[in-house]
Amino acid sequence: MTFSNVQNTRVWFITGASSGLGYEFTKKALESGDKVVGVARNIEKLNELKYQFEGMLLPLSLDVTDRSAVSATVETAIKHFGRLDIVINNAGNMVMGMIEEFSEDEVRSQMEPNFFGAVWVSQAVMPYLRTQGSGHIIQISSIGGLITGPMSGIYSASKFALEGFSEALAQEAAHFGVKVSIVEPGGYWTNLYLKMSFTLQKKEYDSLREKLAQQNSTESVDSDPKLAAEAIMKLVNSENPPLRLILGSLVYDLAVENTEKRIFTWKEWESVSRSAEHGIPAPEGYGIIEE
């Protein structure tokens, strides 16, 4: 790993900046001497922080699910500070429940900020980063973007979607000198747990919920969010940042174990996989478009 000596003041654009990891990212960037555009639905806490870092923090109210508002807010940020260097898509929420329990509105409420919001912000900042030929977009995913399980299926779906489009974005952006990283944090003591909502529970799943509660009571390990902010600073100071970065020992081990299990299964079924492919000439008339 090679880290650069950052001398020039950078400009950050952080969504979900008023609480949790986003707030810690904002404070860490400001303490390092950088400028921050902190956006959130409620910016009261950011306005309080603003007076500690005069001229360094621009709080802006934004609902990332509103695409036109996202574009307007990014334009305001550019006009205020003149450029953007680091963009962190951190805004999101968590809705927990068994797949069968989710209503359509609950599924959409999970996908809107976690996936669509990140897409809208990425689309809005890319023209500026592409033109200046530099920048770093950081997508805050989750261990749920690698591994899923009971009650976290729709949350994981939003993070799987986030990671899927971000992989493609990373390859597209690299052509213009723009970097993209996907950060997969484990548990941190933030207000995510306090803000998360639950589906209307079906009694048929009570026994599974009880089993999960027993597992979580012994396996859950959460950390100080300041540690995540320190890791993010190392990431943005790296001359060659990775596409993916896991935060936390427990989730690191789980991710490696899960990947090893996948590889084992792929190899176990390799003969079936390979037997399902055998190239043949295109069928007659295939690909002909009739006017």
Tab-separated table of C-alpha atoms in Angstrom:
chain	number	residue	atom	x	y	z
A	1	MET	CA	0.000	0.000	0.000
A	2	THR	CA	1.276	3.426	-0.954
A	3	PHE	CA	-0.076	6.557	0.689
A	4	SER	CA	0.324	10.043	-0.733
A	5	ASN	CA	1.264	13.135	1.226
A	6	VAL	CA	-1.888	15.182	0.834
A	7	GLN	CA	-1.009	18.872	0.776
A	8	ASN	CA	-3.783	20.501	-1.212
A	9	THR	CA	-7.150	21.014	0.442
A	10	ARG	CA	-9.705	18.562	-0.893
A	11	VAL	CA	-13.461	18.956	-1.142
A	12	TRP	CA	-15.682	16.128	0.091
A	13	PHE	CA	-19.353	15.537	-0.722
A	14	ILE	CA	-20.882	13.249	1.914
A	15	THR	CA	-24.484	12.042	1.975
A	16	GLY	CA	-26.119	11.022	5.241
A	17	ALA	CA	-23.600	13.363	6.885
A	18	SER	CA	-25.659	14.324	9.920
A	19	SER	CA	-25.425	11.049	11.832
A	20	GLY	CA	-23.663	7.731	12.243
A	21	LEU	CA	-20.714	6.940	10.019
A	22	GLY	CA	-21.434	9.919	7.785
A	23	TYR	CA	-21.027	12.333	10.689
A	24	GLU	CA	-17.727	10.728	11.692
A	25	PHE	CA	-16.492	10.903	8.084
A	26	THR	CA	-17.420	14.590	8.010
A	27	LYS	CA	-15.608	15.405	11.255
A	28	LYS	CA	-12.503	13.455	10.250
A	29	ALA	CA	-12.280	15.228	6.893
A	30	LEU	CA	-12.688	18.642	8.534
A	31	GLU	CA	-10.116	17.843	11.219
A	32	SER	CA	-7.654	16.906	8.469
A	33	GLY	CA	-8.030	20.378	6.965
A	34	ASP	CA	-10.301	19.453	4.075
A	35	LYS	CA	-13.589	21.089	3.126
A	36	VAL	CA	-16.894	19.208	3.232
A	37	VAL	CA	-20.299	19.522	1.642
A	38	GLY	CA	-22.417	17.620	4.156
A	39	VAL	CA	-25.876	16.683	2.953
A	40	ALA	CA	-28.733	15.088	4.861
A	41	ARG	CA	-32.481	15.404	5.283
A	42	ASN	CA	-31.994	17.087	8.644
A	43	ILE	CA	-28.908	19.315	8.826
A	44	GLU	CA	-29.396	20.748	12.325
A	45	LYS	CA	-26.423	18.820	13.723
A	46	LEU	CA	-24.283	19.856	10.750
A	47	ASN	CA	-25.155	23.506	11.317
A	48	GLU	CA	-23.820	23.170	14.879
A	49	LEU	CA	-20.595	21.644	13.548
A	50	LYS	CA	-20.307	24.410	10.970
A	51	TYR	CA	-19.327	26.998	13.588
A	52	GLN	CA	-16.350	24.904	14.702
A	53	PHE	CA	-14.976	24.849	11.161
A	54	GLU	CA	-15.741	28.280	9.767
A	55	GLY	CA	-15.755	28.346	5.974
A	56	MET	CA	-14.917	24.637	5.764
A	57	LEU	CA	-18.359	22.993	5.999
A	58	LEU	CA	-21.361	23.594	3.763
A	59	PRO	CA	-24.465	21.831	5.133
A	60	LEU	CA	-27.192	21.278	2.552
A	61	SER	CA	-30.590	19.685	3.047
A	62	LEU	CA	-31.222	16.856	0.573
A	63	ASP	CA	-33.367	13.787	0.062
A	64	VAL	CA	-31.131	11.581	-2.113
A	65	THR	CA	-34.148	9.773	-3.543
A	66	ASP	CA	-35.133	12.990	-5.366
A	67	ARG	CA	-33.036	12.860	-8.537
A	68	SER	CA	-33.589	16.461	-9.622
A	69	ALA	CA	-32.797	17.717	-6.108
A	70	VAL	CA	-29.580	15.672	-6.108
A	71	SER	CA	-28.436	17.315	-9.354
A	72	ALA	CA	-29.268	20.788	-8.059
A	73	THR	CA	-27.437	20.155	-4.771
A	74	VAL	CA	-24.303	18.904	-6.520
A	75	GLU	CA	-24.364	22.010	-8.717
A	76	THR	CA	-24.653	24.204	-5.607
A	77	ALA	CA	-21.699	22.397	-4.033
A	78	ILE	CA	-19.558	22.949	-7.128
A	79	LYS	CA	-20.431	26.637	-7.281
A	80	HIS	CA	-19.592	27.075	-3.593
A	81	PHE	CA	-16.241	25.287	-3.363
A	82	GLY	CA	-15.283	25.169	-7.047
A	83	ARG	CA	-14.704	21.421	-7.283
A	84	LEU	CA	-15.301	18.000	-5.763
A	85	ASP	CA	-12.592	15.477	-4.951
A	86	ILE	CA	-14.130	12.817	-2.724
A	87	VAL	CA	-17.772	11.716	-2.894
A	88	ILE	CA	-19.144	9.371	-0.238
A	89	ASN	CA	-22.535	7.774	-0.799
A	90	ASN	CA	-23.398	6.976	2.792
A	91	ALA	CA	-27.118	7.794	3.054
A	92	GLY	CA	-29.326	4.788	3.619
A	93	ASN	CA	-31.629	2.922	5.952
A	94	MET	CA	-32.366	-0.596	7.133
A	95	VAL	CA	-35.677	-2.448	7.099
A	96	MET	CA	-35.546	-5.884	8.715
A	97	GLY	CA	-37.921	-8.768	8.200
A	98	MET	CA	-38.492	-12.110	6.550
A	99	ILE	CA	-38.951	-11.922	2.796
A	100	GLU	CA	-42.566	-13.086	3.014
A	101	GLU	CA	-43.374	-10.283	5.453
A	102	PHE	CA	-42.360	-7.338	3.248
A	103	SER	CA	-44.994	-5.125	1.684
A	104	GLU	CA	-44.298	-3.500	-1.683
A	105	ASP	CA	-43.879	-0.095	-0.014
A	106	GLU	CA	-41.347	-1.514	2.439
A	107	VAL	CA	-39.285	-3.076	-0.348
A	108	ARG	CA	-39.270	0.201	-2.269
A	109	SER	CA	-38.442	2.221	0.852
A	110	GLN	CA	-35.349	0.050	1.277
A	111	MET	CA	-34.176	0.260	-2.330
A	112	GLU	CA	-34.803	3.993	-2.835
A	113	PRO	CA	-32.082	5.491	-0.589
A	114	ASN	CA	-29.646	2.570	-0.523
A	115	PHE	CA	-29.551	1.951	-4.269
A	116	PHE	CA	-31.313	4.639	-6.292
A	117	GLY	CA	-29.968	7.473	-4.131
A	118	ALA	CA	-26.407	6.306	-4.730
A	119	VAL	CA	-27.092	6.025	-8.461
A	120	TRP	CA	-28.463	9.584	-8.633
A	121	VAL	CA	-25.495	11.040	-6.754
A	122	SER	CA	-22.997	9.074	-8.850
A	123	GLN	CA	-24.637	10.257	-12.052
A	124	ALA	CA	-24.714	13.855	-10.836
A	125	VAL	CA	-21.028	14.051	-9.853
A	126	MET	CA	-19.517	12.096	-12.734
A	127	PRO	CA	-19.665	14.923	-15.334
A	128	TYR	CA	-17.609	17.160	-13.014
A	129	LEU	CA	-15.121	14.465	-11.975
A	130	ARG	CA	-14.811	13.265	-15.557
A	131	THR	CA	-14.069	16.802	-16.786
A	132	GLN	CA	-11.429	17.504	-14.136
A	133	GLY	CA	-9.914	14.046	-14.723
A	134	SER	CA	-9.763	13.101	-11.053
A	135	GLY	CA	-11.844	12.224	-8.040
A	136	HIS	CA	-12.786	9.322	-5.804
A	137	ILE	CA	-16.329	7.968	-5.355
A	138	ILE	CA	-16.807	5.820	-2.256
A	139	GLN	CA	-19.918	3.693	-1.948
A	140	ILE	CA	-20.757	2.681	1.612
A	141	SER	CA	-22.087	-0.838	1.276
A	142	SER	CA	-22.144	-3.412	4.076
A	143	ILE	CA	-21.130	-6.937	4.909
A	144	GLY	CA	-24.711	-7.451	3.740
A	145	GLY	CA	-23.435	-6.688	0.243
A	146	LEU	CA	-21.400	-9.905	0.398
A	147	ILE	CA	-23.361	-12.178	2.711
A	148	THR	CA	-27.047	-12.291	3.492
A	149	GLY	CA	-29.323	-14.217	5.785
A	150	PRO	CA	-32.748	-14.357	7.419
A	151	MET	CA	-34.367	-10.957	8.053
A	152	SER	CA	-31.754	-9.036	6.050
A	153	GLY	CA	-32.721	-10.209	2.574
A	154	ILE	CA	-34.135	-6.964	1.189
A	155	TYR	CA	-31.444	-4.874	2.872
A	156	SER	CA	-28.828	-7.116	1.287
A	157	ALA	CA	-30.609	-6.856	-2.059
A	158	SER	CA	-30.155	-3.071	-1.930
A	159	LYS	CA	-26.455	-3.487	-1.157
A	160	PHE	CA	-25.934	-6.208	-3.774
A	161	ALA	CA	-27.468	-3.809	-6.299
A	162	LEU	CA	-25.228	-0.992	-5.056
A	163	GLU	CA	-22.134	-3.142	-5.491
A	164	GLY	CA	-23.198	-4.385	-8.924
A	165	PHE	CA	-23.586	-0.958	-10.478
A	166	SER	CA	-20.505	0.340	-8.657
A	167	GLU	CA	-18.290	-2.359	-10.186
A	168	ALA	CA	-19.343	-1.218	-13.641
A	169	LEU	CA	-18.988	2.446	-12.666
A	170	ALA	CA	-15.446	1.789	-11.448
A	171	GLN	CA	-14.423	0.507	-14.885
A	172	GLU	CA	-16.176	3.353	-16.708
A	173	ALA	CA	-14.801	6.049	-14.388
A	174	ALA	CA	-11.229	4.712	-14.508
A	175	HIS	CA	-11.073	5.676	-18.183
A	176	PHE	CA	-11.250	9.324	-17.052
A	177	GLY	CA	-8.921	9.059	-14.049
A	178	VAL	CA	-11.735	8.765	-11.500
A	179	LYS	CA	-11.514	6.120	-8.770
A	180	VAL	CA	-14.372	4.120	-7.237
A	181	SER	CA	-14.234	2.110	-4.019
A	182	ILE	CA	-16.877	-0.021	-2.311
A	183	VAL	CA	-16.585	-0.048	1.489
A	184	GLU	CA	-18.151	-2.955	3.372
A	185	PRO	CA	-18.359	-2.113	7.094
A	186	GLY	CA	-19.284	-4.477	9.861
A	187	GLY	CA	-21.087	-3.344	12.989
A	188	TYR	CA	-20.590	0.122	14.464
A	189	TRP	CA	-22.404	1.817	17.305
A	190	THR	CA	-24.380	4.310	15.247
A	191	ASN	CA	-28.012	5.334	15.168
A	192	LEU	CA	-28.662	2.906	12.294
A	193	TYR	CA	-29.911	0.398	14.846
A	194	LEU	CA	-32.139	3.020	16.461
A	195	LYS	CA	-33.581	4.174	13.134
A	196	MET	CA	-34.100	0.783	11.493
A	197	SER	CA	-37.652	-0.458	11.090
A	198	PHE	CA	-39.258	-3.882	11.057
A	199	THR	CA	-41.908	-5.522	8.955
A	200	LEU	CA	-45.192	-6.713	10.423
A	201	GLN	CA	-44.169	-10.061	11.852
A	202	LYS	CA	-45.849	-13.347	10.963
A	203	LYS	CA	-46.087	-15.730	13.919
A	204	GLU	CA	-44.966	-18.627	11.737
A	205	TYR	CA	-41.420	-17.189	11.863
A	206	ASP	CA	-41.263	-16.718	15.649
A	207	SER	CA	-39.095	-19.799	16.199
A	208	LEU	CA	-36.575	-18.642	13.582
A	209	ARG	CA	-36.504	-15.144	15.083
A	210	GLU	CA	-35.781	-16.626	18.511
A	211	LYS	CA	-32.905	-18.661	17.072
A	212	LEU	CA	-31.443	-15.591	15.357
A	213	ALA	CA	-31.701	-13.537	18.548
A	214	GLN	CA	-29.669	-16.154	20.437
A	215	GLN	CA	-26.983	-16.162	17.739
A	216	ASN	CA	-26.722	-12.381	17.601
A	217	SER	CA	-26.390	-12.074	21.362
A	218	THR	CA	-23.180	-14.109	21.282
A	219	GLU	CA	-21.735	-13.241	17.869
A	220	SER	CA	-22.375	-9.493	17.482
A	221	VAL	CA	-19.290	-7.260	17.674
A	222	ASP	CA	-19.741	-3.519	17.163
A	223	SER	CA	-17.063	-0.840	17.214
A	224	ASP	CA	-16.505	2.880	17.647
A	225	PRO	CA	-17.433	4.598	14.334
A	226	LYS	CA	-14.284	6.732	14.656
A	227	LEU	CA	-12.332	3.632	13.589
A	228	ALA	CA	-14.293	3.533	10.334
A	229	ALA	CA	-13.497	7.212	9.732
A	230	GLU	CA	-9.783	6.530	10.242
A	231	ALA	CA	-9.971	3.684	7.718
A	232	ILE	CA	-11.724	5.927	5.187
A	233	MET	CA	-8.946	8.498	5.544
A	234	LYS	CA	-6.367	5.808	4.766
A	235	LEU	CA	-8.449	4.798	1.757
A	236	VAL	CA	-8.651	8.296	0.260
A	237	ASN	CA	-4.957	8.896	0.930
A	238	SER	CA	-3.969	5.751	-0.943
A	239	GLU	CA	-2.410	6.212	-4.375
A	240	ASN	CA	-3.971	2.936	-5.518
A	241	PRO	CA	-7.195	2.377	-3.546
A	242	PRO	CA	-8.901	-1.015	-3.831
A	243	LEU	CA	-12.253	-1.618	-5.470
A	244	ARG	CA	-13.456	-3.206	-2.217
A	245	LEU	CA	-12.466	-2.589	1.379
A	246	ILE	CA	-13.871	-4.572	4.323
A	247	LEU	CA	-13.971	-2.856	7.724
A	248	GLY	CA	-13.800	-5.155	10.723
A	249	SER	CA	-12.119	-8.435	11.660
A	250	LEU	CA	-15.322	-10.409	12.194
A	251	VAL	CA	-16.799	-9.445	8.839
A	252	TYR	CA	-13.446	-9.970	7.134
A	253	ASP	CA	-13.331	-13.556	8.378
A	254	LEU	CA	-16.975	-14.130	7.418
A	255	ALA	CA	-16.360	-12.762	3.925
A	256	VAL	CA	-13.307	-14.954	3.361
A	257	GLU	CA	-15.113	-18.037	4.705
A	258	ASN	CA	-18.143	-17.377	2.516
A	259	THR	CA	-15.990	-16.882	-0.589
A	260	GLU	CA	-14.092	-20.098	0.079
A	261	LYS	CA	-17.414	-21.968	0.372
A	262	ARG	CA	-18.522	-20.531	-2.984
A	263	ILE	CA	-15.297	-21.578	-4.667
A	264	PHE	CA	-15.603	-25.084	-3.180
A	265	THR	CA	-19.166	-25.406	-4.499
A	266	TRP	CA	-18.232	-24.053	-7.946
A	267	LYS	CA	-15.439	-26.612	-8.236
A	268	GLU	CA	-17.650	-29.421	-6.917
A	269	TRP	CA	-20.159	-28.680	-9.686
A	270	GLU	CA	-17.589	-27.729	-12.319
A	271	SER	CA	-18.383	-30.622	-14.640
A	272	VAL	CA	-22.075	-29.709	-14.714
A	273	SER	CA	-21.239	-26.050	-15.310
A	274	ARG	CA	-18.907	-26.834	-18.207
A	275	SER	CA	-21.282	-29.378	-19.769
A	276	ALA	CA	-23.909	-26.654	-20.107
A	277	GLU	CA	-21.817	-24.813	-22.700
A	278	HIS	CA	-20.913	-25.894	-26.216
A	279	GLY	CA	-20.757	-23.287	-28.941
A	280	ILE	CA	-22.769	-23.921	-32.122
A	281	PRO	CA	-23.395	-21.808	-35.237
A	282	ALA	CA	-26.217	-19.299	-34.990
A	283	PRO	CA	-29.611	-20.861	-35.825
A	284	GLU	CA	-31.059	-19.953	-39.204
A	285	GLY	CA	-32.662	-16.513	-39.120
A	286	TYR	CA	-31.182	-15.670	-35.740
A	287	GLY	CA	-30.427	-11.989	-35.328
A	288	ILE	CA	-32.344	-10.893	-38.450
A	289	ILE	CA	-34.555	-7.917	-37.708
A	290	GLU	CA	-37.623	-7.604	-39.870
A	291	GLU	CA	-38.662	-4.064	-40.749
